[in-house]
Amino acid sequence: MTEQSRTPLMAGNWKMNLNHLEAIAHVQKLAFGLNDKDFDAVEVAVLVPFTDLRSVQTLVDGDRLRIKYGAQDLSAHDSGAYTGEVSGPMLAKLKCTYVAIGHSERRQYHGEDEEIVNAKVKAAYRHGLTPIVCVGEGLDVRKAGRQVPHTLAQLDGALKGLSAEQAASVVIAYEPVWAIGTGEVATPEDAQEVCGAIRGRLAELYDQQTADGIRIQYGGSVKAGNVAAIMAQPDVDGALVGGAALDPDEFVKIVRFRDQ
Ligand SMILES: O=C[C@H](O)COP(=O)(O)O
């Protein structure tokens, strides 16, 4: 599979923003702004707070929208006494396509380590959910020039024990932590360096064909104004968009990166 045959995935990670009423209005605006040509060229997804999922599902189903949706986290467990957690079966029942796992904010504020990220990736696969596995280095690691080994170690940990068949559908999001929500976007070359290394490691872990089929996103201060240059890199197959995804008009422009 070549770069051209990987369908780009533009995913909006709303983080802890937009209640279920705002979510409906937002998805309606996206649906109004995008057309079949956009959806034929780019897969579009929104990763919404748990409390928005049922409303988004009802809207997407009812209006037969081509927007995909998913959650920002899931429990490593399938059921039981885990107060506050939301399980894979619950997300599957809501017909989620995607679930973000190991976002740097989960790692930083909720102490998620490689073991828990790996357990969550396996939980997603047990229930037919596609994980968007987030990896990336902090500023100290970048300053030390260790972004590639650091990120590849996170990748190894997240994918431990997965078969090539499972890995074939995974999405990897490379998000340098220093570029998240800071306006400090990595240069296209910075993004390509690590995304290329990620694909190389996927080929070592599985095989070249599997690696060539896996989509690798870049995330970190992506906007309409910088998305085209990032998407022009051979190993970048989409973006995980935070702040800019909260503005439907901006997100539509990001989906239309080829026009920017
Ligand atoms: O998941 C998205 C990333 O954390 C990027 O967030 P940002 O676009 O606000 O920098």
mmCIF file with all atom_site columns, C-alpha atoms in Angstrom, residues 41-185:
data_model
loop_
_atom_site.group_PDB
_atom_site.id
_atom_site.type_symbol
_atom_site.label_atom_id
_atom_site.label_alt_id
_atom_site.label_comp_id
_atom_site.label_asym_id
_atom_site.label_entity_id
_atom_site.label_seq_id
_atom_site.pdbx_PDB_ins_code
_atom_site.Cartn_x
_atom_site.Cartn_y
_atom_site.Cartn_z
_atom_site.occupancy
_atom_site.B_iso_or_equiv
_atom_site.pdbx_formal_charge
_atom_site.auth_seq_id
_atom_site.auth_comp_id
_atom_site.auth_asym_id
_atom_site.auth_atom_id
_atom_site.pdbx_PDB_model_num
ATOM 1   C CA . ALA A 1 41  ? -11.418 11.705 0.011  1.00 0.00 ? 41  ALA A CA 1
ATOM 2   C CA . VAL A 1 42  ? -11.003 11.870 3.785  1.00 0.00 ? 42  VAL A CA 1
ATOM 3   C CA . GLU A 1 43  ? -12.367 9.940  6.748  1.00 0.00 ? 43  GLU A CA 1
ATOM 4   C CA . VAL A 1 44  ? -13.768 12.373 9.293  1.00 0.00 ? 44  VAL A CA 1
ATOM 5   C CA . ALA A 1 45  ? -14.221 11.498 12.956 1.00 0.00 ? 45  ALA A CA 1
ATOM 6   C CA . VAL A 1 46  ? -15.060 13.223 16.212 1.00 0.00 ? 46  VAL A CA 1
ATOM 7   C CA . LEU A 1 47  ? -13.840 11.934 19.577 1.00 0.00 ? 47  LEU A CA 1
ATOM 8   C CA . VAL A 1 48  ? -16.337 13.276 22.044 1.00 0.00 ? 48  VAL A CA 1
ATOM 9   C CA . PRO A 1 49  ? -16.930 13.223 25.813 1.00 0.00 ? 49  PRO A CA 1
ATOM 10  C CA . PHE A 1 50  ? -18.738 10.081 27.007 1.00 0.00 ? 50  PHE A CA 1
ATOM 11  C CA . THR A 1 51  ? -21.865 12.098 27.813 1.00 0.00 ? 51  THR A CA 1
ATOM 12  C CA . ASP A 1 52  ? -22.148 13.186 24.157 1.00 0.00 ? 52  ASP A CA 1
ATOM 13  C CA . LEU A 1 53  ? -21.915 9.750  22.590 1.00 0.00 ? 53  LEU A CA 1
ATOM 14  C CA . ARG A 1 54  ? -25.580 8.754  22.666 1.00 0.00 ? 54  ARG A CA 1
ATOM 15  C CA . SER A 1 55  ? -26.679 12.085 21.180 1.00 0.00 ? 55  SER A CA 1
ATOM 16  C CA . VAL A 1 56  ? -24.047 11.935 18.454 1.00 0.00 ? 56  VAL A CA 1
ATOM 17  C CA . GLN A 1 57  ? -24.974 8.330  17.677 1.00 0.00 ? 57  GLN A CA 1
ATOM 18  C CA . THR A 1 58  ? -28.673 9.214  17.351 1.00 0.00 ? 58  THR A CA 1
ATOM 19  C CA . LEU A 1 59  ? -27.884 12.103 15.020 1.00 0.00 ? 59  LEU A CA 1
ATOM 20  C CA . VAL A 1 60  ? -25.417 10.160 12.872 1.00 0.00 ? 60  VAL A CA 1
ATOM 21  C CA . ASP A 1 61  ? -27.768 7.164  12.599 1.00 0.00 ? 61  ASP A CA 1
ATOM 22  C CA . GLY A 1 62  ? -30.921 9.193  12.063 1.00 0.00 ? 62  GLY A CA 1
ATOM 23  C CA . ASP A 1 63  ? -29.480 11.452 9.384  1.00 0.00 ? 63  ASP A CA 1
ATOM 24  C CA . ARG A 1 64  ? -27.216 8.746  7.935  1.00 0.00 ? 64  ARG A CA 1
ATOM 25  C CA . LEU A 1 65  ? -24.195 11.005 8.297  1.00 0.00 ? 65  LEU A CA 1
ATOM 26  C CA . ARG A 1 66  ? -20.812 9.841  7.070  1.00 0.00 ? 66  ARG A CA 1
ATOM 27  C CA . ILE A 1 67  ? -19.092 11.294 10.145 1.00 0.00 ? 67  ILE A CA 1
ATOM 28  C CA . LYS A 1 68  ? -17.532 8.645  12.378 1.00 0.00 ? 68  LYS A CA 1
ATOM 29  C CA . TYR A 1 69  ? -17.354 9.070  16.117 1.00 0.00 ? 69  TYR A CA 1
ATOM 30  C CA . GLY A 1 70  ? -15.677 7.608  19.132 1.00 0.00 ? 70  GLY A CA 1
ATOM 31  C CA . ALA A 1 71  ? -14.503 8.113  22.691 1.00 0.00 ? 71  ALA A CA 1
ATOM 32  C CA . GLN A 1 72  ? -11.374 9.636  24.199 1.00 0.00 ? 72  GLN A CA 1
ATOM 33  C CA . ASP A 1 73  ? -10.605 6.742  26.547 1.00 0.00 ? 73  ASP A CA 1
ATOM 34  C CA . LEU A 1 74  ? -11.970 3.405  27.740 1.00 0.00 ? 74  LEU A CA 1
ATOM 35  C CA . SER A 1 75  ? -11.487 1.086  30.683 1.00 0.00 ? 75  SER A CA 1
ATOM 36  C CA . ALA A 1 76  ? -9.029  -1.785 30.446 1.00 0.00 ? 76  ALA A CA 1
ATOM 37  C CA . HIS A 1 77  ? -11.763 -3.885 32.094 1.00 0.00 ? 77  HIS A CA 1
ATOM 38  C CA . ASP A 1 78  ? -14.948 -5.107 30.439 1.00 0.00 ? 78  ASP A CA 1
ATOM 39  C CA . SER A 1 79  ? -17.251 -4.762 33.480 1.00 0.00 ? 79  SER A CA 1
ATOM 40  C CA . GLY A 1 80  ? -17.233 -4.760 37.260 1.00 0.00 ? 80  GLY A CA 1
ATOM 41  C CA . ALA A 1 81  ? -16.495 -2.602 40.272 1.00 0.00 ? 81  ALA A CA 1
ATOM 42  C CA . TYR A 1 82  ? -14.559 0.182  38.550 1.00 0.00 ? 82  TYR A CA 1
ATOM 43  C CA . THR A 1 83  ? -16.378 3.334  39.610 1.00 0.00 ? 83  THR A CA 1
ATOM 44  C CA . GLY A 1 84  ? -16.373 6.057  36.995 1.00 0.00 ? 84  GLY A CA 1
ATOM 45  C CA . GLU A 1 85  ? -14.997 3.936  34.174 1.00 0.00 ? 85  GLU A CA 1
ATOM 46  C CA . VAL A 1 86  ? -16.611 3.256  30.800 1.00 0.00 ? 86  VAL A CA 1
ATOM 47  C CA . SER A 1 87  ? -16.078 -0.115 29.161 1.00 0.00 ? 87  SER A CA 1
ATOM 48  C CA . GLY A 1 88  ? -15.378 -1.338 25.647 1.00 0.00 ? 88  GLY A CA 1
ATOM 49  C CA . PRO A 1 89  ? -18.731 -3.161 25.444 1.00 0.00 ? 89  PRO A CA 1
ATOM 50  C CA . MET A 1 90  ? -20.520 0.100  26.363 1.00 0.00 ? 90  MET A CA 1
ATOM 51  C CA . LEU A 1 91  ? -18.714 1.982  23.586 1.00 0.00 ? 91  LEU A CA 1
ATOM 52  C CA . ALA A 1 92  ? -19.344 -0.840 21.116 1.00 0.00 ? 92  ALA A CA 1
ATOM 53  C CA . LYS A 1 93  ? -23.062 -0.746 21.962 1.00 0.00 ? 93  LYS A CA 1
ATOM 54  C CA . LEU A 1 94  ? -23.030 2.960  21.052 1.00 0.00 ? 94  LEU A CA 1
ATOM 55  C CA . LYS A 1 95  ? -21.503 1.943  17.705 1.00 0.00 ? 95  LYS A CA 1
ATOM 56  C CA . CYS A 1 96  ? -18.291 3.872  18.280 1.00 0.00 ? 96  CYS A CA 1
ATOM 57  C CA . THR A 1 97  ? -15.723 3.345  15.562 1.00 0.00 ? 97  THR A CA 1
ATOM 58  C CA . TYR A 1 98  ? -12.709 4.824  17.342 1.00 0.00 ? 98  TYR A CA 1
ATOM 59  C CA . VAL A 1 99  ? -11.303 5.233  20.811 1.00 0.00 ? 99  VAL A CA 1
ATOM 60  C CA . ALA A 1 100 ? -8.248  7.334  21.657 1.00 0.00 ? 100 ALA A CA 1
ATOM 61  C CA . ILE A 1 101 ? -5.832  5.559  23.984 1.00 0.00 ? 101 ILE A CA 1
ATOM 62  C CA . GLY A 1 102 ? -2.797  6.878  25.815 1.00 0.00 ? 102 GLY A CA 1
ATOM 63  C CA . HIS A 1 103 ? -3.331  10.547 25.052 1.00 0.00 ? 103 HIS A CA 1
ATOM 64  C CA . SER A 1 104 ? -0.573  12.563 26.715 1.00 0.00 ? 104 SER A CA 1
ATOM 65  C CA . GLU A 1 105 ? -3.175  14.186 28.973 1.00 0.00 ? 105 GLU A CA 1
ATOM 66  C CA . ARG A 1 106 ? -4.204  10.717 30.210 1.00 0.00 ? 106 ARG A CA 1
ATOM 67  C CA . ARG A 1 107 ? -0.548  9.818  30.721 1.00 0.00 ? 107 ARG A CA 1
ATOM 68  C CA . GLN A 1 108 ? 0.209   13.088 32.512 1.00 0.00 ? 108 GLN A CA 1
ATOM 69  C CA . TYR A 1 109 ? -2.894  13.639 34.659 1.00 0.00 ? 109 TYR A CA 1
ATOM 70  C CA . HIS A 1 110 ? -4.031  10.051 35.200 1.00 0.00 ? 110 HIS A CA 1
ATOM 71  C CA . GLY A 1 111 ? -0.686  8.304  35.438 1.00 0.00 ? 111 GLY A CA 1
ATOM 72  C CA . GLU A 1 112 ? -1.277  5.986  32.494 1.00 0.00 ? 112 GLU A CA 1
ATOM 73  C CA . ASP A 1 113 ? 1.835   3.957  31.782 1.00 0.00 ? 113 ASP A CA 1
ATOM 74  C CA . GLU A 1 114 ? 2.746   1.541  28.987 1.00 0.00 ? 114 GLU A CA 1
ATOM 75  C CA . GLU A 1 115 ? 1.110   -1.378 30.742 1.00 0.00 ? 115 GLU A CA 1
ATOM 76  C CA . ILE A 1 116 ? -2.266  0.304  31.104 1.00 0.00 ? 116 ILE A CA 1
ATOM 77  C CA . VAL A 1 117 ? -2.116  1.702  27.571 1.00 0.00 ? 117 VAL A CA 1
ATOM 78  C CA . ASN A 1 118 ? -1.422  -1.805 26.265 1.00 0.00 ? 118 ASN A CA 1
ATOM 79  C CA . ALA A 1 119 ? -4.295  -3.260 28.329 1.00 0.00 ? 119 ALA A CA 1
ATOM 80  C CA . LYS A 1 120 ? -6.647  -0.600 26.952 1.00 0.00 ? 120 LYS A CA 1
ATOM 81  C CA . VAL A 1 121 ? -5.559  -1.288 23.364 1.00 0.00 ? 121 VAL A CA 1
ATOM 82  C CA . LYS A 1 122 ? -6.358  -4.968 23.917 1.00 0.00 ? 122 LYS A CA 1
ATOM 83  C CA . ALA A 1 123 ? -9.713  -4.040 25.492 1.00 0.00 ? 123 ALA A CA 1
ATOM 84  C CA . ALA A 1 124 ? -10.556 -2.004 22.378 1.00 0.00 ? 124 ALA A CA 1
ATOM 85  C CA . TYR A 1 125 ? -9.766  -4.957 20.103 1.00 0.00 ? 125 TYR A CA 1
ATOM 86  C CA . ARG A 1 126 ? -11.837 -7.327 22.222 1.00 0.00 ? 126 ARG A CA 1
ATOM 87  C CA . HIS A 1 127 ? -14.886 -5.236 21.313 1.00 0.00 ? 127 HIS A CA 1
ATOM 88  C CA . GLY A 1 128 ? -14.301 -4.271 17.713 1.00 0.00 ? 128 GLY A CA 1
ATOM 89  C CA . LEU A 1 129 ? -13.184 -0.713 18.452 1.00 0.00 ? 129 LEU A CA 1
ATOM 90  C CA . THR A 1 130 ? -10.318 0.841  16.506 1.00 0.00 ? 130 THR A CA 1
ATOM 91  C CA . PRO A 1 131 ? -7.714  2.346  18.835 1.00 0.00 ? 131 PRO A CA 1
ATOM 92  C CA . ILE A 1 132 ? -6.064  5.641  18.036 1.00 0.00 ? 132 ILE A CA 1
ATOM 93  C CA . VAL A 1 133 ? -2.885  5.130  20.032 1.00 0.00 ? 133 VAL A CA 1
ATOM 94  C CA . CYS A 1 134 ? -1.247  8.397  21.049 1.00 0.00 ? 134 CYS A CA 1
ATOM 95  C CA . VAL A 1 135 ? 2.522   8.599  21.431 1.00 0.00 ? 135 VAL A CA 1
ATOM 96  C CA . GLY A 1 136 ? 5.006   11.452 21.574 1.00 0.00 ? 136 GLY A CA 1
ATOM 97  C CA . GLU A 1 137 ? 7.743   13.103 23.571 1.00 0.00 ? 137 GLU A CA 1
ATOM 98  C CA . GLY A 1 138 ? 7.830   15.975 26.028 1.00 0.00 ? 138 GLY A CA 1
ATOM 99  C CA . LEU A 1 139 ? 10.006  19.052 25.686 1.00 0.00 ? 139 LEU A CA 1
ATOM 100 C CA . ASP A 1 140 ? 12.872  17.679 27.790 1.00 0.00 ? 140 ASP A CA 1
ATOM 101 C CA . VAL A 1 141 ? 13.140  14.601 25.569 1.00 0.00 ? 141 VAL A CA 1
ATOM 102 C CA . ARG A 1 142 ? 12.963  16.718 22.405 1.00 0.00 ? 142 ARG A CA 1
ATOM 103 C CA . LYS A 1 143 ? 15.716  19.023 23.733 1.00 0.00 ? 143 LYS A CA 1
ATOM 104 C CA . ALA A 1 144 ? 17.880  15.972 24.377 1.00 0.00 ? 144 ALA A CA 1
ATOM 105 C CA . GLY A 1 145 ? 17.256  14.822 20.792 1.00 0.00 ? 145 GLY A CA 1
ATOM 106 C CA . ARG A 1 146 ? 15.728  11.553 22.000 1.00 0.00 ? 146 ARG A CA 1
ATOM 107 C CA . GLN A 1 147 ? 12.291  11.942 20.379 1.00 0.00 ? 147 GLN A CA 1
ATOM 108 C CA . VAL A 1 148 ? 12.617  8.902  18.116 1.00 0.00 ? 148 VAL A CA 1
ATOM 109 C CA . PRO A 1 149 ? 13.714  6.257  20.663 1.00 0.00 ? 149 PRO A CA 1
ATOM 110 C CA . HIS A 1 150 ? 11.305  7.667  23.257 1.00 0.00 ? 150 HIS A CA 1
ATOM 111 C CA . THR A 1 151 ? 8.322   7.525  20.918 1.00 0.00 ? 151 THR A CA 1
ATOM 112 C CA . LEU A 1 152 ? 9.229   4.091  19.561 1.00 0.00 ? 152 LEU A CA 1
ATOM 113 C CA . ALA A 1 153 ? 9.470   2.722  23.115 1.00 0.00 ? 153 ALA A CA 1
ATOM 114 C CA . GLN A 1 154 ? 5.927   4.002  23.742 1.00 0.00 ? 154 GLN A CA 1
ATOM 115 C CA . LEU A 1 155 ? 4.816   2.365  20.491 1.00 0.00 ? 155 LEU A CA 1
ATOM 116 C CA . ASP A 1 156 ? 6.398   -0.977 21.426 1.00 0.00 ? 156 ASP A CA 1
ATOM 117 C CA . GLY A 1 157 ? 4.693   -0.872 24.810 1.00 0.00 ? 157 GLY A CA 1
ATOM 118 C CA . ALA A 1 158 ? 1.278   0.013  23.425 1.00 0.00 ? 158 ALA A CA 1
ATOM 119 C CA . LEU A 1 159 ? 1.275   -2.716 20.775 1.00 0.00 ? 159 LEU A CA 1
ATOM 120 C CA . LYS A 1 160 ? 2.832   -5.503 22.845 1.00 0.00 ? 160 LYS A CA 1
ATOM 121 C CA . GLY A 1 161 ? 1.169   -8.846 22.153 1.00 0.00 ? 161 GLY A CA 1
ATOM 122 C CA . LEU A 1 162 ? -0.957  -7.646 19.224 1.00 0.00 ? 162 LEU A CA 1
ATOM 123 C CA . SER A 1 163 ? -1.164  -9.805 16.121 1.00 0.00 ? 163 SER A CA 1
ATOM 124 C CA . ALA A 1 164 ? -0.347  -8.369 12.695 1.00 0.00 ? 164 ALA A CA 1
ATOM 125 C CA . GLU A 1 165 ? -4.036  -8.742 11.865 1.00 0.00 ? 165 GLU A CA 1
ATOM 126 C CA . GLN A 1 166 ? -5.008  -6.554 14.829 1.00 0.00 ? 166 GLN A CA 1
ATOM 127 C CA . ALA A 1 167 ? -2.213  -4.065 14.219 1.00 0.00 ? 167 ALA A CA 1
ATOM 128 C CA . ALA A 1 168 ? -3.315  -3.666 10.600 1.00 0.00 ? 168 ALA A CA 1
ATOM 129 C CA . SER A 1 169 ? -6.289  -1.551 11.678 1.00 0.00 ? 169 SER A CA 1
ATOM 130 C CA . VAL A 1 170 ? -4.616  0.485  14.425 1.00 0.00 ? 170 VAL A CA 1
ATOM 131 C CA . VAL A 1 171 ? -4.176  4.231  14.039 1.00 0.00 ? 171 VAL A CA 1
ATOM 132 C CA . ILE A 1 172 ? -1.096  5.826  15.581 1.00 0.00 ? 172 ILE A CA 1
ATOM 133 C CA . ALA A 1 173 ? -1.188  9.504  16.537 1.00 0.00 ? 173 ALA A CA 1
ATOM 134 C CA . TYR A 1 174 ? 2.213   11.121 16.952 1.00 0.00 ? 174 TYR A CA 1
ATOM 135 C CA . GLU A 1 175 ? 1.727   14.085 19.241 1.00 0.00 ? 175 GLU A CA 1
ATOM 136 C CA . PRO A 1 176 ? 4.804   15.887 20.532 1.00 0.00 ? 176 PRO A CA 1
ATOM 137 C CA . VAL A 1 177 ? 3.581   17.030 23.935 1.00 0.00 ? 177 VAL A CA 1
ATOM 138 C CA . TRP A 1 178 ? 5.340   20.406 23.617 1.00 0.00 ? 178 TRP A CA 1
ATOM 139 C CA . ALA A 1 179 ? 3.158   21.162 20.565 1.00 0.00 ? 179 ALA A CA 1
ATOM 140 C CA . ILE A 1 180 ? -0.207  20.352 22.158 1.00 0.00 ? 180 ILE A CA 1
ATOM 141 C CA . GLY A 1 181 ? -2.392  23.377 22.772 1.00 0.00 ? 181 GLY A CA 1
ATOM 142 C CA . THR A 1 182 ? 0.642   25.657 22.728 1.00 0.00 ? 182 THR A CA 1
ATOM 143 C CA . GLY A 1 183 ? 0.436   27.036 19.203 1.00 0.00 ? 183 GLY A CA 1
ATOM 144 C CA . GLU A 1 184 ? 3.953   25.592 18.847 1.00 0.00 ? 184 GLU A CA 1
ATOM 145 C CA . VAL A 1 185 ? 3.449   23.335 15.850 1.00 0.00 ? 185 VAL A CA 1
#
